[in-house]
């Protein structure tokens, strides 16, 4: 089992940047592929980005490609989400999630692949 705690959310103007962090505790961090999801008011939770257990493979939703970057530091048990060129439509609660039992180089996207979830952190982008 793993516990996840997100941080770094806040209010930013359009065009600005934020960096989210997700600290993991519990089972060996490198056992998990990691992902970020988001949920805007009145909308379904959606996949944003994922990173493999090794950190060598990543995937992104089309809406964030070229603007967001996921990375992980297995020594620090932390996954990061660097968000640049933020838009008002990026406003949402962002969730960190961990997927166990995934291949070393795989980056799962469906939310049902992720067993563990953080509590979420609010990101608000003003126009």
PDB file of C-alpha atoms in Angstrom:
ATOM      1  CA  UNK A   1       0.000   0.000   0.000  1.00  0.00           C
ATOM      2  CA  UNK A   2       1.103   3.591  -0.620  1.00  0.00           C
ATOM      3  CA  UNK A   3      -0.060   6.944   0.678  1.00  0.00           C
ATOM      4  CA  UNK A   4       0.015   9.961  -1.614  1.00  0.00           C
ATOM      5  CA  UNK A   5       0.057  13.632  -0.671  1.00  0.00           C
ATOM      6  CA  UNK A   6      -0.121  16.361  -3.303  1.00  0.00           C
ATOM      7  CA  UNK A   7       1.101  19.918  -2.899  1.00  0.00           C
ATOM      8  CA  UNK A   8       1.816  22.984  -4.998  1.00  0.00           C
ATOM      9  CA  UNK A   9      -1.632  23.957  -6.163  1.00  0.00           C
ATOM     10  CA  UNK A  10      -2.862  27.517  -6.097  1.00  0.00           C
ATOM     11  CA  UNK A  11      -4.121  30.492  -8.048  1.00  0.00           C
ATOM     12  CA  UNK A  12      -2.217  31.648 -11.121  1.00  0.00           C
ATOM     13  CA  UNK A  13      -2.905  33.935 -14.037  1.00  0.00           C
ATOM     14  CA  UNK A  14      -3.307  32.580 -17.532  1.00  0.00           C
ATOM     15  CA  UNK A  15       0.084  32.021 -19.107  1.00  0.00           C
ATOM     16  CA  UNK A  16       1.700  31.338 -15.766  1.00  0.00           C
ATOM     17  CA  UNK A  17       3.268  28.212 -14.330  1.00  0.00           C
ATOM     18  CA  UNK A  18       2.834  25.919 -11.365  1.00  0.00           C
ATOM     19  CA  UNK A  19       4.686  22.853 -10.182  1.00  0.00           C
ATOM     20  CA  UNK A  20       2.764  20.146  -8.379  1.00  0.00           C
ATOM     21  CA  UNK A  21       4.451  17.558  -6.206  1.00  0.00           C
ATOM     22  CA  UNK A  22       3.184  14.237  -4.956  1.00  0.00           C
ATOM     23  CA  UNK A  23       5.032  12.611  -2.094  1.00  0.00           C
ATOM     24  CA  UNK A  24       4.570   8.886  -1.620  1.00  0.00           C
ATOM     25  CA  UNK A  25       5.088   6.815   1.495  1.00  0.00           C
ATOM     26  CA  UNK A  26       4.694   3.132   2.167  1.00  0.00           C
ATOM     27  CA  UNK A  27       5.618   0.480  -0.323  1.00  0.00           C
ATOM     28  CA  UNK A  28       8.657   0.891  -2.608  1.00  0.00           C
ATOM     29  CA  UNK A  29       7.925   3.872  -4.817  1.00  0.00           C
ATOM     30  CA  UNK A  30       9.491   2.362  -7.919  1.00  0.00           C
ATOM     31  CA  UNK A  31       6.891  -0.428  -7.719  1.00  0.00           C
ATOM     32  CA  UNK A  32       4.298   2.025  -9.019  1.00  0.00           C
ATOM     33  CA  UNK A  33       3.607   3.700 -12.288  1.00  0.00           C
ATOM     34  CA  UNK A  34       2.354   7.168 -11.467  1.00  0.00           C
ATOM     35  CA  UNK A  35      -0.215   9.455 -12.986  1.00  0.00           C
ATOM     36  CA  UNK A  36      -1.910  12.789 -12.657  1.00  0.00           C
ATOM     37  CA  UNK A  37      -5.617  13.227 -13.206  1.00  0.00           C
ATOM     38  CA  UNK A  38      -7.843  16.256 -12.877  1.00  0.00           C
ATOM     39  CA  UNK A  39     -11.491  16.978 -12.309  1.00  0.00           C
ATOM     40  CA  UNK A  40     -13.158  20.271 -13.100  1.00  0.00           C
ATOM     41  CA  UNK A  41     -16.526  21.220 -11.588  1.00  0.00           C
ATOM     42  CA  UNK A  42     -19.334  19.337 -13.256  1.00  0.00           C
ATOM     43  CA  UNK A  43     -16.972  17.214 -15.315  1.00  0.00           C
ATOM     44  CA  UNK A  44     -15.626  13.684 -15.208  1.00  0.00           C
ATOM     45  CA  UNK A  45     -12.177  12.997 -13.838  1.00  0.00           C
ATOM     46  CA  UNK A  46      -9.742  12.870 -16.742  1.00  0.00           C
ATOM     47  CA  UNK A  47      -6.258  11.561 -17.359  1.00  0.00           C
ATOM     48  CA  UNK A  48      -3.610  14.277 -17.637  1.00  0.00           C
ATOM     49  CA  UNK A  49      -0.289  12.458 -17.745  1.00  0.00           C
ATOM     50  CA  UNK A  50       1.457   9.285 -16.645  1.00  0.00           C
ATOM     51  CA  UNK A  51       4.998   8.097 -16.087  1.00  0.00           C
ATOM     52  CA  UNK A  52       6.395   4.594 -15.999  1.00  0.00           C
ATOM     53  CA  UNK A  53       8.026   2.969 -13.000  1.00  0.00           C
ATOM     54  CA  UNK A  54      11.443   3.648 -14.484  1.00  0.00           C
ATOM     55  CA  UNK A  55      10.630   7.222 -15.423  1.00  0.00           C
ATOM     56  CA  UNK A  56      11.746   6.496 -18.958  1.00  0.00           C
ATOM     57  CA  UNK A  57       8.303   6.530 -20.532  1.00  0.00           C
ATOM     58  CA  UNK A  58       5.606   9.170 -20.302  1.00  0.00           C
ATOM     59  CA  UNK A  59       2.221   9.868 -21.869  1.00  0.00           C
ATOM     60  CA  UNK A  60       0.088  12.996 -22.030  1.00  0.00           C
ATOM     61  CA  UNK A  61      -3.444  13.993 -22.807  1.00  0.00           C
ATOM     62  CA  UNK A  62      -3.622  15.964 -26.041  1.00  0.00           C
ATOM     63  CA  UNK A  63      -4.896  18.992 -24.159  1.00  0.00           C
ATOM     64  CA  UNK A  64      -1.655  19.365 -22.186  1.00  0.00           C
ATOM     65  CA  UNK A  65       1.002  18.151 -24.611  1.00  0.00           C
ATOM     66  CA  UNK A  66       3.810  20.632 -24.971  1.00  0.00           C
ATOM     67  CA  UNK A  67       2.755  22.524 -21.843  1.00  0.00           C
ATOM     68  CA  UNK A  68       2.921  19.991 -19.000  1.00  0.00           C
ATOM     69  CA  UNK A  69       5.825  17.766 -18.006  1.00  0.00           C
ATOM     70  CA  UNK A  70       5.719  14.840 -15.618  1.00  0.00           C
ATOM     71  CA  UNK A  71       8.829  13.564 -13.886  1.00  0.00           C
ATOM     72  CA  UNK A  72       9.703  11.405 -10.927  1.00  0.00           C
ATOM     73  CA  UNK A  73      12.529  11.022  -8.465  1.00  0.00           C
ATOM     74  CA  UNK A  74      12.485   7.479  -7.130  1.00  0.00           C
ATOM     75  CA  UNK A  75      15.140   8.353  -4.545  1.00  0.00           C
ATOM     76  CA  UNK A  76      12.824  11.010  -3.092  1.00  0.00           C
ATOM     77  CA  UNK A  77       9.600   9.018  -3.557  1.00  0.00           C
ATOM     78  CA  UNK A  78       8.120  11.972  -5.392  1.00  0.00           C
ATOM     79  CA  UNK A  79       6.430  12.628  -8.712  1.00  0.00           C
ATOM     80  CA  UNK A  80       6.165  16.114 -10.160  1.00  0.00           C
ATOM     81  CA  UNK A  81       3.933  17.893 -12.626  1.00  0.00           C
ATOM     82  CA  UNK A  82       5.377  21.025 -14.175  1.00  0.00           C
ATOM     83  CA  UNK A  83       2.578  23.060 -15.740  1.00  0.00           C
ATOM     84  CA  UNK A  84       3.470  25.914 -18.073  1.00  0.00           C
ATOM     85  CA  UNK A  85       1.382  28.211 -20.253  1.00  0.00           C
ATOM     86  CA  UNK A  86      -1.614  27.577 -18.062  1.00  0.00           C
ATOM     87  CA  UNK A  87      -5.079  28.268 -19.394  1.00  0.00           C
ATOM     88  CA  UNK A  88      -8.364  28.904 -17.585  1.00  0.00           C
ATOM     89  CA  UNK A  89      -9.579  25.515 -18.824  1.00  0.00           C
ATOM     90  CA  UNK A  90      -6.805  23.888 -16.790  1.00  0.00           C
ATOM     91  CA  UNK A  91      -8.685  24.894 -13.640  1.00  0.00           C
ATOM     92  CA  UNK A  92      -9.475  21.715 -11.699  1.00  0.00           C
ATOM     93  CA  UNK A  93      -8.618  19.614  -8.706  1.00  0.00           C
ATOM     94  CA  UNK A  94      -5.490  17.671  -9.599  1.00  0.00           C
ATOM     95  CA  UNK A  95      -5.013  14.174  -8.244  1.00  0.00           C
ATOM     96  CA  UNK A  96      -1.899  12.086  -8.022  1.00  0.00           C
ATOM     97  CA  UNK A  97      -2.416   8.347  -8.454  1.00  0.00           C
ATOM     98  CA  UNK A  98      -0.352   5.171  -8.223  1.00  0.00           C
ATOM     99  CA  UNK A  99      -0.747   2.006 -10.282  1.00  0.00           C
ATOM    100  CA  UNK A 100       0.690  -1.249  -8.978  1.00  0.00           C
ATOM    101  CA  UNK A 101       1.496  -4.348 -10.972  1.00  0.00           C
ATOM    102  CA  UNK A 102       2.304  -2.406 -14.125  1.00  0.00           C
ATOM    103  CA  UNK A 103       5.200  -3.302 -16.406  1.00  0.00           C
ATOM    104  CA  UNK A 104       8.480  -1.449 -15.932  1.00  0.00           C
ATOM    105  CA  UNK A 105       8.085   0.725 -19.030  1.00  0.00           C
ATOM    106  CA  UNK A 106       4.317   1.103 -19.195  1.00  0.00           C
ATOM    107  CA  UNK A 107       2.287   4.263 -18.620  1.00  0.00           C
ATOM    108  CA  UNK A 108      -1.334   3.360 -17.874  1.00  0.00           C
ATOM    109  CA  UNK A 109      -4.012   5.898 -18.734  1.00  0.00           C
ATOM    110  CA  UNK A 110      -7.383   4.536 -17.590  1.00  0.00           C
ATOM    111  CA  UNK A 111      -8.264   5.569 -14.067  1.00  0.00           C
ATOM    112  CA  UNK A 112      -9.213   1.985 -13.203  1.00  0.00           C
ATOM    113  CA  UNK A 113      -5.539   0.996 -13.524  1.00  0.00           C
ATOM    114  CA  UNK A 114      -4.734   3.222 -10.573  1.00  0.00           C
ATOM    115  CA  UNK A 115      -5.353   1.754  -7.153  1.00  0.00           C
ATOM    116  CA  UNK A 116      -4.181   4.550  -4.881  1.00  0.00           C
ATOM    117  CA  UNK A 117      -5.133   8.207  -4.963  1.00  0.00           C
ATOM    118  CA  UNK A 118      -4.134  11.389  -3.197  1.00  0.00           C
ATOM    119  CA  UNK A 119      -6.598  13.857  -1.736  1.00  0.00           C
ATOM    120  CA  UNK A 120      -6.172  16.347  -4.563  1.00  0.00           C
ATOM    121  CA  UNK A 121      -4.893  19.884  -4.858  1.00  0.00           C
ATOM    122  CA  UNK A 122      -6.793  22.804  -6.366  1.00  0.00           C
ATOM    123  CA  UNK A 123      -5.384  24.617  -9.378  1.00  0.00           C
ATOM    124  CA  UNK A 124      -7.179  27.777 -10.450  1.00  0.00           C
ATOM    125  CA  UNK A 125      -6.161  29.711 -13.543  1.00  0.00           C
ATOM    126  CA  UNK A 126      -7.616  33.191 -13.908  1.00  0.00           C
ATOM    127  CA  UNK A 127      -8.117  34.852 -17.270  1.00  0.00           C
TER     128      UNK A 127
END
